[in-house]
mmCIF file of C-alpha atoms and ligand atoms in Angstrom:
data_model
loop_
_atom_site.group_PDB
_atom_site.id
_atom_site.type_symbol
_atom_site.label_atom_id
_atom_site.label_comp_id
_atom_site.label_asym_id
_atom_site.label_seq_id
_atom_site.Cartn_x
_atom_site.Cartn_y
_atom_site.Cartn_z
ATOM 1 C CA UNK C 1 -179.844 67.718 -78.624
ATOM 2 C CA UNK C 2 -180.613 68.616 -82.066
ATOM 3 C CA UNK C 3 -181.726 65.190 -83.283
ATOM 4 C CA UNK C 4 -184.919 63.946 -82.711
ATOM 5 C CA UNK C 5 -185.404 60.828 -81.755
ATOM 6 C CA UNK C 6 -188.858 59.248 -83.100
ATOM 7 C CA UNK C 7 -189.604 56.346 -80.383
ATOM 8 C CA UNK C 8 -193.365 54.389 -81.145
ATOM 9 C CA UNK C 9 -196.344 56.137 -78.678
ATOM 10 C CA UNK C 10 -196.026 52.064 -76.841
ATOM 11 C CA UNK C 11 -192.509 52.303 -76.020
ATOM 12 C CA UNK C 12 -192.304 55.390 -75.029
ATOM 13 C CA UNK C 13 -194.944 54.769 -72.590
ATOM 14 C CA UNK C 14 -192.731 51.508 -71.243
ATOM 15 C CA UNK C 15 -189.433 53.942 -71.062
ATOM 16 C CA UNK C 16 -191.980 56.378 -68.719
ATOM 17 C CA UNK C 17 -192.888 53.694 -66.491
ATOM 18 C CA UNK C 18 -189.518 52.519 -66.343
ATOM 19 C CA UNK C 19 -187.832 55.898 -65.629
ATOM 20 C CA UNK C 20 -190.380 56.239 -62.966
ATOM 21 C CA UNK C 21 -188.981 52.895 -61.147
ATOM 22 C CA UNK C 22 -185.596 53.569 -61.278
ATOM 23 C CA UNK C 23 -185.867 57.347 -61.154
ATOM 24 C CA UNK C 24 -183.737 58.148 -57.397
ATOM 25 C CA UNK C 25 -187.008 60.445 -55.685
ATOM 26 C CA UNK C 26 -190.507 59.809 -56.408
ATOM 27 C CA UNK C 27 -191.462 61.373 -59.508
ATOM 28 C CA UNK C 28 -195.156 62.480 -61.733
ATOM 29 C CA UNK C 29 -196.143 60.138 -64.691
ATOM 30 C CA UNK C 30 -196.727 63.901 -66.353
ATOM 31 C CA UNK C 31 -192.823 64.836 -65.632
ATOM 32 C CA UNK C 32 -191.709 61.124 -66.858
ATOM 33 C CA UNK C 33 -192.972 62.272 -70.402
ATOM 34 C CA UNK C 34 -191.982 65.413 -70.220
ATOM 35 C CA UNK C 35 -188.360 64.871 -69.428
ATOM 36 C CA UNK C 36 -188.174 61.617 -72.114
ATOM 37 C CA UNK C 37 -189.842 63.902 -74.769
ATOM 38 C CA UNK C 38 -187.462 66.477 -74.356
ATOM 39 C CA UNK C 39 -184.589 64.089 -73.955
ATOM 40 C CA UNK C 40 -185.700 62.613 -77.501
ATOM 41 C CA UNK C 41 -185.421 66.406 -78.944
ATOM 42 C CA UNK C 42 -189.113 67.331 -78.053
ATOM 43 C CA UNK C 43 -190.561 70.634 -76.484
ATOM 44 C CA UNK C 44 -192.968 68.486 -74.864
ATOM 45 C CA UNK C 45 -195.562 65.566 -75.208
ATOM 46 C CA UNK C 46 -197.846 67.331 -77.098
ATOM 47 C CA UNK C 47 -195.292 68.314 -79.892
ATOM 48 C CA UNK C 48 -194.472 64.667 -79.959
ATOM 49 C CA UNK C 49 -197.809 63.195 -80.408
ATOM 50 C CA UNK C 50 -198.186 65.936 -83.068
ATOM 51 C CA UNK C 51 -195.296 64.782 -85.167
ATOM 52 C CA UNK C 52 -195.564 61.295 -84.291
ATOM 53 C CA UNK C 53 -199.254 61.101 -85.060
ATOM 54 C CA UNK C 54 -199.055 59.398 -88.659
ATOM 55 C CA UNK C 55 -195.999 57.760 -88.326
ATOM 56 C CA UNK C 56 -195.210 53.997 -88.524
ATOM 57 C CA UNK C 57 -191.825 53.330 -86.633
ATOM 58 C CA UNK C 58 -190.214 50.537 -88.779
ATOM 59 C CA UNK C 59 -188.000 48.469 -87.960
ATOM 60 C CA UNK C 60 -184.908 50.282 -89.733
ATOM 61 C CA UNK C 61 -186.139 53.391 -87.767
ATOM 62 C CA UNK C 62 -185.433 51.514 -84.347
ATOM 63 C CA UNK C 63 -181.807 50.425 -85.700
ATOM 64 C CA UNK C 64 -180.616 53.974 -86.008
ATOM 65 C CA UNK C 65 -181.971 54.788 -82.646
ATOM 66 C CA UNK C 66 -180.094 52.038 -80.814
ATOM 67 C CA UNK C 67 -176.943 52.837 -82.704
ATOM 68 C CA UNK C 68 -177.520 56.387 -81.639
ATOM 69 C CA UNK C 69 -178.577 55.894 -78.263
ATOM 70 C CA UNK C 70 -175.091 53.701 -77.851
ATOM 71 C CA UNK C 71 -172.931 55.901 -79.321
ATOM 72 C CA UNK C 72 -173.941 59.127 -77.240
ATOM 73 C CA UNK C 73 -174.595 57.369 -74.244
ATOM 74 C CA UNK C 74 -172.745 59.636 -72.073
ATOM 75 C CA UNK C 75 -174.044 62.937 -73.568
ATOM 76 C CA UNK C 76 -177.168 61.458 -73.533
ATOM 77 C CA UNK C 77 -177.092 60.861 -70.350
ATOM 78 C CA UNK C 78 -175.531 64.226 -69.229
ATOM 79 C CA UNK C 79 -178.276 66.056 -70.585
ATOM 80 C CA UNK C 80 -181.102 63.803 -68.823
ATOM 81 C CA UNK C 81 -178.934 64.793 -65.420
ATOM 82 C CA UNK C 82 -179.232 68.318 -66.223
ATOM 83 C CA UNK C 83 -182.877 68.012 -67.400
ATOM 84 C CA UNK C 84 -183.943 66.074 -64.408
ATOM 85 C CA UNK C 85 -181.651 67.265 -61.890
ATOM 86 C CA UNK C 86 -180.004 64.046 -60.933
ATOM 87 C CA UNK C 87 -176.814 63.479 -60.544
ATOM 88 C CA UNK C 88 -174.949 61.761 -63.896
ATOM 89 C CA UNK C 89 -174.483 58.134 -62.327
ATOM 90 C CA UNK C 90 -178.203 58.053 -61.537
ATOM 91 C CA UNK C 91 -178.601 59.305 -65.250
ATOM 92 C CA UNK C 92 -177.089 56.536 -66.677
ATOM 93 C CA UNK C 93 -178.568 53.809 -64.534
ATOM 94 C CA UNK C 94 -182.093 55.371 -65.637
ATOM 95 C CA UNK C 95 -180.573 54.946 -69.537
ATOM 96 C CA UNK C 96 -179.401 52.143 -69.136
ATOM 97 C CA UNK C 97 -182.752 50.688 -67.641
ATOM 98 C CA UNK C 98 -184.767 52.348 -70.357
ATOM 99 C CA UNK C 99 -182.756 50.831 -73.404
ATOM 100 C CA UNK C 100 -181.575 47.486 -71.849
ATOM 101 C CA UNK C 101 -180.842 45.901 -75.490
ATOM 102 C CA UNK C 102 -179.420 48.712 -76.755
ATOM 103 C CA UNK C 103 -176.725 49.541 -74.002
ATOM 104 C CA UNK C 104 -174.534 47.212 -73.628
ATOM 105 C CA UNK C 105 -172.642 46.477 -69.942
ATOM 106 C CA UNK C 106 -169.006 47.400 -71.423
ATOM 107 C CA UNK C 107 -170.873 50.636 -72.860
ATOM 108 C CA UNK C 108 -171.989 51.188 -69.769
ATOM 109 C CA UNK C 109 -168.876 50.676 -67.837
ATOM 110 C CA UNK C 110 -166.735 52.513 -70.337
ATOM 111 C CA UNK C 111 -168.501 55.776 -69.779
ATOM 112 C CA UNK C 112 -167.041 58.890 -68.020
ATOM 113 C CA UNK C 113 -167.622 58.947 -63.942
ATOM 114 C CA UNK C 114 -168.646 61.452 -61.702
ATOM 115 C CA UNK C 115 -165.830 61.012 -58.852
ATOM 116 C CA UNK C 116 -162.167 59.831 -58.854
ATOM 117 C CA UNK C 117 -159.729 59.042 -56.281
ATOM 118 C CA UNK C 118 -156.012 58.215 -55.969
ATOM 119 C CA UNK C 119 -154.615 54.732 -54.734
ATOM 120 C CA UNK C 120 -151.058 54.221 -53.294
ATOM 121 C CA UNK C 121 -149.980 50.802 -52.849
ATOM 122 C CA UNK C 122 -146.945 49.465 -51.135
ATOM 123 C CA UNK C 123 -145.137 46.624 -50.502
ATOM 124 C CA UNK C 124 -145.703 43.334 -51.253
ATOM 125 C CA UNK C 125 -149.586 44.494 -52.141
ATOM 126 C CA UNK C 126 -147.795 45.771 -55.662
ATOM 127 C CA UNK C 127 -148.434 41.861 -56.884
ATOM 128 C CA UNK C 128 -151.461 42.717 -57.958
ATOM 129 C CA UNK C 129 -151.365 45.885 -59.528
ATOM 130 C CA UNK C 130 -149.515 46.924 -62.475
ATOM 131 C CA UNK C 131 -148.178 50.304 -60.901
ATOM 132 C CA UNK C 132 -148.485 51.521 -57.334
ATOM 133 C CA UNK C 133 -150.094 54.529 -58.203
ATOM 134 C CA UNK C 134 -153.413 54.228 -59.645
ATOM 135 C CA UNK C 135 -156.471 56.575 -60.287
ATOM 136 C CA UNK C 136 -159.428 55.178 -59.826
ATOM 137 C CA UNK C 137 -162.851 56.795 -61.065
ATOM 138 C CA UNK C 138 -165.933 55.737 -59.733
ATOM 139 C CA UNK C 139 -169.414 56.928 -59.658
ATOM 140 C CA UNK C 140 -171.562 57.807 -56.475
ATOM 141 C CA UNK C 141 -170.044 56.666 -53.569
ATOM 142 C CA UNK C 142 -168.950 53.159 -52.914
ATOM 143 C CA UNK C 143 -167.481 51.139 -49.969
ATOM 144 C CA UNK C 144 -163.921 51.288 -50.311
ATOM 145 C CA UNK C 145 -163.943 47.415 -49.692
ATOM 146 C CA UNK C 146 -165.581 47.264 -53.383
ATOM 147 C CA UNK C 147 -163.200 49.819 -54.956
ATOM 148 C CA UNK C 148 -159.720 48.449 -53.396
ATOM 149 C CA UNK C 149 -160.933 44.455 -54.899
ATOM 150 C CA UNK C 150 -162.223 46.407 -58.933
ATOM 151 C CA UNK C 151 -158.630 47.705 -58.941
ATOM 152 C CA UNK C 152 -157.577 43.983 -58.517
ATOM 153 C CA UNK C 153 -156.505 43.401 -54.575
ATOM 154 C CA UNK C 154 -158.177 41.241 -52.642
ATOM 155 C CA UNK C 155 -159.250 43.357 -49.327
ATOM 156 C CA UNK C 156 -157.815 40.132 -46.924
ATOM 157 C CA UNK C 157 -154.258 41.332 -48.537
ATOM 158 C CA UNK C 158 -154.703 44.500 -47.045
ATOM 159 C CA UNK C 159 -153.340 45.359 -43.597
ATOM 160 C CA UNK C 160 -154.325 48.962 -43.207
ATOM 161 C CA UNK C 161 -155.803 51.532 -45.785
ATOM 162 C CA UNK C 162 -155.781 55.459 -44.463
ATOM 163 C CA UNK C 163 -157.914 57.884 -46.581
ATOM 164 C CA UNK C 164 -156.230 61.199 -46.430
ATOM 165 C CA UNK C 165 -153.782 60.789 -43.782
ATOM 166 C CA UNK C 166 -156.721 59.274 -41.565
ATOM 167 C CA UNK C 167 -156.943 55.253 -40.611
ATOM 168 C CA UNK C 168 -159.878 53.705 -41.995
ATOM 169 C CA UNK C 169 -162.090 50.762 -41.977
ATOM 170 C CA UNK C 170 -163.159 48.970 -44.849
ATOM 171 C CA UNK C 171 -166.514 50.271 -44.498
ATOM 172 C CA UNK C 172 -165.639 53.699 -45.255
ATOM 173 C CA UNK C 173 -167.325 54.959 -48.293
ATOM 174 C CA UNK C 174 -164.914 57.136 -50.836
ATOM 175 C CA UNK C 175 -165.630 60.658 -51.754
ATOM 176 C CA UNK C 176 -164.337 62.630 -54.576
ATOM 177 C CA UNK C 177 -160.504 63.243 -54.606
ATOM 178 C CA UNK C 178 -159.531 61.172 -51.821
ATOM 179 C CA UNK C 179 -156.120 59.945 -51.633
ATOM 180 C CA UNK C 180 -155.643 56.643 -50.336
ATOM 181 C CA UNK C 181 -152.612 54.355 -49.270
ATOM 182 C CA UNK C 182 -152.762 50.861 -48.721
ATOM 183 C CA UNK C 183 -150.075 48.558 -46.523
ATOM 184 C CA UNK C 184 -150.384 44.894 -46.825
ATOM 185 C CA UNK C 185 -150.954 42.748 -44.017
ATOM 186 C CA UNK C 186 -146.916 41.732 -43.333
ATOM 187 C CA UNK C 187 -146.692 45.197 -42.600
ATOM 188 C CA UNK C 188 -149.214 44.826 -39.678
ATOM 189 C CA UNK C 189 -148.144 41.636 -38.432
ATOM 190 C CA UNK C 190 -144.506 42.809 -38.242
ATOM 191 C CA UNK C 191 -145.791 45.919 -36.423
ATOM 192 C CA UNK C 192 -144.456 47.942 -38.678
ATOM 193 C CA UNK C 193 -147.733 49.348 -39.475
ATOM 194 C CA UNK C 194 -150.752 50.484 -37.079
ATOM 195 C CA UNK C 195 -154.149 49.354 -37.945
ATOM 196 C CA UNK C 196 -158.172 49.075 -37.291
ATOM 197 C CA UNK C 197 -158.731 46.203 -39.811
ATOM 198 C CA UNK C 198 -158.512 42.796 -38.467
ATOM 199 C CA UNK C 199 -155.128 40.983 -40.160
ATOM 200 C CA UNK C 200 -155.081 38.033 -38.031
ATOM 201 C CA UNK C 201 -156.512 36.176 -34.980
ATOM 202 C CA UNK C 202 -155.743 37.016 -31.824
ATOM 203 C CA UNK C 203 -155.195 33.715 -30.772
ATOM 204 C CA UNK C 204 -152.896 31.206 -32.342
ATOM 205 C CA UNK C 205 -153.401 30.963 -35.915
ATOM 206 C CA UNK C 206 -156.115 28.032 -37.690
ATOM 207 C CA UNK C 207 -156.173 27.268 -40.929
ATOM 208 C CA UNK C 208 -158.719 26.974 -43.641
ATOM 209 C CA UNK C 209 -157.204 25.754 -47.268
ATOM 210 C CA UNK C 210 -158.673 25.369 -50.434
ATOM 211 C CA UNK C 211 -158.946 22.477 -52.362
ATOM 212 C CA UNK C 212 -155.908 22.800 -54.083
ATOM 213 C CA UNK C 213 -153.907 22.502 -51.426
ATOM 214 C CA UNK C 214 -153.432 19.214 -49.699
ATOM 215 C CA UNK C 215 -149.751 19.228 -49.385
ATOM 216 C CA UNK C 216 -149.861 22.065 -47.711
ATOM 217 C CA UNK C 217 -152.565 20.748 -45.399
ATOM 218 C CA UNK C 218 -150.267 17.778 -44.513
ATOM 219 C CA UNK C 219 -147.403 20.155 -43.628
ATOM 220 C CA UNK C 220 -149.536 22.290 -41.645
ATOM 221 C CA UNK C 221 -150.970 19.691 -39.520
ATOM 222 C CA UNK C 222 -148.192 17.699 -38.999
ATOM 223 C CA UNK C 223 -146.237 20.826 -36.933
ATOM 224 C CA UNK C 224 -149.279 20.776 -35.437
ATOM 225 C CA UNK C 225 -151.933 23.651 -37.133
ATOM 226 C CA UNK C 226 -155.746 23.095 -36.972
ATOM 227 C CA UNK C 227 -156.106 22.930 -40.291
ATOM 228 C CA UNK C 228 -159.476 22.328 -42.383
ATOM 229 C CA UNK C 229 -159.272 21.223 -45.363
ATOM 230 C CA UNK C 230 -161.201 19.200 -48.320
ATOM 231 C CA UNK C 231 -160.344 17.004 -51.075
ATOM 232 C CA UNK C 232 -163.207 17.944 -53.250
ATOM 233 C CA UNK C 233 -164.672 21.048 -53.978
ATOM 234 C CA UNK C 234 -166.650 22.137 -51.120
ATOM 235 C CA UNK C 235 -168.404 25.733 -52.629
ATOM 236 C CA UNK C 236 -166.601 29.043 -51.914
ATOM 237 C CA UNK C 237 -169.695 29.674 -50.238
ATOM 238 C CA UNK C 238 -169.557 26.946 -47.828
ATOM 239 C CA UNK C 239 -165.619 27.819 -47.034
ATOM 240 C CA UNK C 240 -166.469 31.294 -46.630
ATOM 241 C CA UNK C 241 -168.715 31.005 -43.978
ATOM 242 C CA UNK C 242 -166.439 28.367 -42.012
ATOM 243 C CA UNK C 243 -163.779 30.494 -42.388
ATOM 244 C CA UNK C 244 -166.143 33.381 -40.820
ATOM 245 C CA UNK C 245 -167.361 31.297 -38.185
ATOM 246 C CA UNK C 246 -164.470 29.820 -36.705
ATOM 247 C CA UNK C 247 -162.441 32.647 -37.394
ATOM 248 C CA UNK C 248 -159.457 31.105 -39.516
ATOM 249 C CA UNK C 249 -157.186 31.889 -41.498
ATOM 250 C CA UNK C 250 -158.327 31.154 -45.198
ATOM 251 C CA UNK C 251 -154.884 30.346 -47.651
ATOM 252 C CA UNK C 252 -156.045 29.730 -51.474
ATOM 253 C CA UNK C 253 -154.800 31.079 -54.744
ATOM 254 C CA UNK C 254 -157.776 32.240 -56.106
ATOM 255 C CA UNK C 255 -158.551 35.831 -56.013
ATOM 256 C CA UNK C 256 -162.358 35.707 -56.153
ATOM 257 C CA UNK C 257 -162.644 33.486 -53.301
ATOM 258 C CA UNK C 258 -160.300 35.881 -50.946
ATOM 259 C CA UNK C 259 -162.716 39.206 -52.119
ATOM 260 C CA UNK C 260 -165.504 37.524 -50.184
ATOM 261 C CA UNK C 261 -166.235 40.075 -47.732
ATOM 262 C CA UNK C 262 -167.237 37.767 -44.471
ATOM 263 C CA UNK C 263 -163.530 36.047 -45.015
ATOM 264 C CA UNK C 264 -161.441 38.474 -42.676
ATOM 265 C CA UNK C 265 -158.164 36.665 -42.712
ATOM 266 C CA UNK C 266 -156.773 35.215 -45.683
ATOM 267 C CA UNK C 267 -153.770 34.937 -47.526
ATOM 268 C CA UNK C 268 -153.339 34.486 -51.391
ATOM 269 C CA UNK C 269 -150.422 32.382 -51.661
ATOM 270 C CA UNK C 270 -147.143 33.437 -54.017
ATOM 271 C CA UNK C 271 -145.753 30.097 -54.398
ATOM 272 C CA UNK C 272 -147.378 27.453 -56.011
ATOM 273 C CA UNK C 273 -144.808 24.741 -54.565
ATOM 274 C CA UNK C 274 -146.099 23.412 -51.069
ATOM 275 C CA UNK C 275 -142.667 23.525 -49.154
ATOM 276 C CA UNK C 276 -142.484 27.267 -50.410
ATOM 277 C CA UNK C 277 -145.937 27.839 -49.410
ATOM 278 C CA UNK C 278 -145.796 26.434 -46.195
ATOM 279 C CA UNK C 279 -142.548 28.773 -45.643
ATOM 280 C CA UNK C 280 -144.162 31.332 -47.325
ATOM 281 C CA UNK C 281 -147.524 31.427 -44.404
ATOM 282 C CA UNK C 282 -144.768 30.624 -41.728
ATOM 283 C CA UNK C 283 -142.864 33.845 -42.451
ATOM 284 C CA UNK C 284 -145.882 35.597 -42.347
ATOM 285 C CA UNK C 285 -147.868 34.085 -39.312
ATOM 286 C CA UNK C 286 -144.138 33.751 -37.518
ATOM 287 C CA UNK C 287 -145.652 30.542 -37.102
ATOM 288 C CA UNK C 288 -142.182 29.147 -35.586
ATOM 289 C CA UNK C 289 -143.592 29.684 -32.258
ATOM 290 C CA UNK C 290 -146.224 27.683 -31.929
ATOM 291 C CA UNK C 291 -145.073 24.858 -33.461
ATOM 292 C CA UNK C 292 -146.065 21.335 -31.997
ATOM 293 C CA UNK C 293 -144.956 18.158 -34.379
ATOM 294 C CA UNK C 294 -146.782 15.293 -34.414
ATOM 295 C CA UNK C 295 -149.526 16.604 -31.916
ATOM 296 C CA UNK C 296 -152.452 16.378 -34.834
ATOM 297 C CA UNK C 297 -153.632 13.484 -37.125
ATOM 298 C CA UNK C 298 -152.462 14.534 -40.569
ATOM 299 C CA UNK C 299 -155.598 12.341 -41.867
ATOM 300 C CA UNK C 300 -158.299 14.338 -39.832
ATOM 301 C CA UNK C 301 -156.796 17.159 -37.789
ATOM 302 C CA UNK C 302 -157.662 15.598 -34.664
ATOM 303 C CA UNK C 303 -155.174 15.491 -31.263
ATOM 304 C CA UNK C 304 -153.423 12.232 -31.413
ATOM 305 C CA UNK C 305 -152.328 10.904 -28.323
ATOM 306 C CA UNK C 306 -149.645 8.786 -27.180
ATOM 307 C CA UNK C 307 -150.979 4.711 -26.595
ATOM 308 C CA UNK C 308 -149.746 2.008 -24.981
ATOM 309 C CA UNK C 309 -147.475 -0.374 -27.245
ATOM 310 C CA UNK C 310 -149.210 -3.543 -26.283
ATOM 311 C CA UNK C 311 -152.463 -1.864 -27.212
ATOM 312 C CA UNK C 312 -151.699 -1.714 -31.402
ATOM 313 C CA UNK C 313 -149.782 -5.090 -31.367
ATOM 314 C CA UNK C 314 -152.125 -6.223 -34.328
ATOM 315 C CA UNK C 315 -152.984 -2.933 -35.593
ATOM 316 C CA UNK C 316 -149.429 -2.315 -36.862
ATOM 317 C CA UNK C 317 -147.192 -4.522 -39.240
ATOM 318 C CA UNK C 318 -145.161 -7.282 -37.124
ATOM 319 C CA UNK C 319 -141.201 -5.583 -38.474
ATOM 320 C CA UNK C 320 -142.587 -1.871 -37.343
ATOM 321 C CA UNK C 321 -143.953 -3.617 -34.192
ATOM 322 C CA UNK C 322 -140.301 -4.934 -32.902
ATOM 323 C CA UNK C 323 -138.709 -1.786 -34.379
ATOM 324 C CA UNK C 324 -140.121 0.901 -32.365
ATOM 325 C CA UNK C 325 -141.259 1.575 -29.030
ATOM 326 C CA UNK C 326 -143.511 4.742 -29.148
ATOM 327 C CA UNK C 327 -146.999 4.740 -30.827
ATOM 328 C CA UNK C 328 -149.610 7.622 -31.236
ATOM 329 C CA UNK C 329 -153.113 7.498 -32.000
ATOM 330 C CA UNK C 330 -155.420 9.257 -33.577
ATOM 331 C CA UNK C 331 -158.608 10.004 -30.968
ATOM 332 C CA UNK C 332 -160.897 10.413 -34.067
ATOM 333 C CA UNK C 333 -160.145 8.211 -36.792
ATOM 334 C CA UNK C 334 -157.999 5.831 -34.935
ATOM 335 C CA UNK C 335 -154.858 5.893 -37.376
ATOM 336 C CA UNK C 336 -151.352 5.142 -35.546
ATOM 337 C CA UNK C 337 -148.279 6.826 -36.306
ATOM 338 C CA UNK C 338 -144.823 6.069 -34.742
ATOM 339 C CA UNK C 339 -141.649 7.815 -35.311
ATOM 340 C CA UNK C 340 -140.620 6.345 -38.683
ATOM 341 C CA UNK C 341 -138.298 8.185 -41.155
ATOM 342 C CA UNK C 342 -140.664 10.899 -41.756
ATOM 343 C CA UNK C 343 -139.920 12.239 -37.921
ATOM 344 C CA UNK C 344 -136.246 13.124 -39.712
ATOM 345 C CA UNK C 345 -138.093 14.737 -42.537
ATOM 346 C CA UNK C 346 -140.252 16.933 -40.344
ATOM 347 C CA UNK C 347 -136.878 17.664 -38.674
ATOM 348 C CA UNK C 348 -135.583 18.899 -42.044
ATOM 349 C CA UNK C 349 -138.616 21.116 -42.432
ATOM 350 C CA UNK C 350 -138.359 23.041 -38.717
ATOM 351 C CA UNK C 351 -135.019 23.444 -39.518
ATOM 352 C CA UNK C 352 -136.147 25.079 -43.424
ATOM 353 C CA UNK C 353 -138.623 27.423 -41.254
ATOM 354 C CA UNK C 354 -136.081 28.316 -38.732
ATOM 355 C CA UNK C 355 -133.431 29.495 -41.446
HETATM 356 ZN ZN1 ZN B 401 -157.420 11.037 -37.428
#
């Protein structure tokens, strides 16, 4: 660097004791100024005392040194990589620690990185990428789990990733030129696909829905899916973790929640119309075969069980009373159901799910 860079003896002093925090090995106060003197166009800290020694850094001074600093970022921090013998994303996170007003995040992001890889993407996993073939560059070396959800897919709408030919868990942290290809998680379920990443329970799917979703809920529950499910906003946080715990399936449409990383089955749905949705998670699940109507309440998602007639004589209107001779009751909440018109509608909807 040819310019010099006049920074006041205080702040200079901050920047050392900052670079020495954030610097990746342990490092001399005495090599702090040295490399940040020569950075700033220095020989060393004596030259820069020297020259320094009657000057008053105004204010305008400071201006052109943060429009500097931003504008040559990158170079900037190249040379303090070479200088210091760091690598060039632990350059820039020193930079970027030493002038926090003056280097701004999209500055930061926008810069060059040290590493890039190759995504392929396939099937239906193209929905949220513009083109199945991406390059991705990235600096150091991050989980994969973080890289596949920055290029935009949530990692619970991946079935299987290999790196380089090889299956992989999400875990796996990316090197420089890897080439990865990604299979979404119909691809596992329909076996097409082998896999180490969990896409489903083993057991017969449960359901966790967001709070947009109550029709779907109703659906689900009445063909007889545990289903959990809120009419107010519970806290991503809070559905996360039952999602974790109880090991369900989590259906929502929105993205963030899905990249949470202890949700391990999820689904982001397509369709925004219930009956499409629920058709949309039976494909998927092949949820055809465990179907059971009218085995949950659709109020609370507990079993309901069949009662004896005499039993809800004034629980029910008098007309549905003499009209029907089966009743079911709810072992939680107590609410009675009996085969009114909606059995034929739920008939309607098997049938939809069959086809
Ligand atoms: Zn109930």
């Amino acid at each position: 660097m040819t310019k010099q860079l006049f920074i006041a003896p205080h702040t200079l002093k901050k920047q050392a004791k900052t670079l020495i925090h954030y610097w990746p090995q342990t490092i001399k106060t005495t090599r702090a100024y040295q490399l940040l003197c020569n950075l700033y166009g220095f020989s060393s800290l004596h030259q820069y005392q020297k020259q320094t020694k009657h000057m008053v850094i105004n204010h305008y001074q400071s201006q052109e040194n943060a429009a500097y600093i931003a504008e040559q970022f990158s170079s900037l921090a190249n040379q303090l990589s070479h200088l210091g013998d760091i690598s060039f994303a632990d350059a820039k996170v020193v930079l970027y620690k030493i002038w926090p007003k003056y280097i701004s995040n999209k500055t930061y992001s926008a810069s060059p990185k040290e590493h890039q890889c190759t995504f392929f993407i396939n099937g239906e996993l193209t929905d949220f990428v513009q083109q199945p073939k991406i390059s991705y560059a990235f600096d150091r070396f991050p989980a994969i789990k973080d890289s596949i959800e920055a290029i935009g897919i949530p990692h619970t709408e991946v079935g299987a990733l290999y790196v380089n030919n090889q299956l992989q868990p999400f875990t796996y942290q990316l090197n420089n030129n890897d080439v990865i290809t990604l299979y979404p998680v119909r691809d596992v379920l329909n076996q097409h696909q082998a896999t180490n990443l969990p896409a489903k329970p083993i057991s017969r799917p449960h359901f966790i829905l967001d709070v947009h979703l109550g029709r779907l809920c109703n659906y689900l529950r009445m063909l007889g899916f545990d289903t959990l499910y809120w009419n107010h906003d519970l806290g991503d946080a809070k559905l996360a973790a039952l999602a974790e715990k109880e090991q369900r399936i989590m259906l929502s449409r929105d993205l963030g929640l899905l990249k949470r990383s202890n949700i391990k089955f999820g689904r982001w749905l397509r369709n925004r119309k219930p009956l499409l949705q629920l058709k949309e998670v039976s494909t998927l699940y092949n949820l055809k075969q465990y179907i059971e109507p009218f085995s949950l309440c659709i109020r609370c998602n507990s079993k309901i069980t069949s009662v004896d007639k005499t039993s809800v004589k004034h629980l029910v209107p008098a007309d549905v009373y003499t009209s029907f001779t089966t009743f079911n009751q709810c072992s939680h909440c107590q609410q009675i159901y009996w085969h009114g018109s909606h059995v034929d509608k739920m008939k309607t909807i098997i049938h939809m799910l069959e086809n």
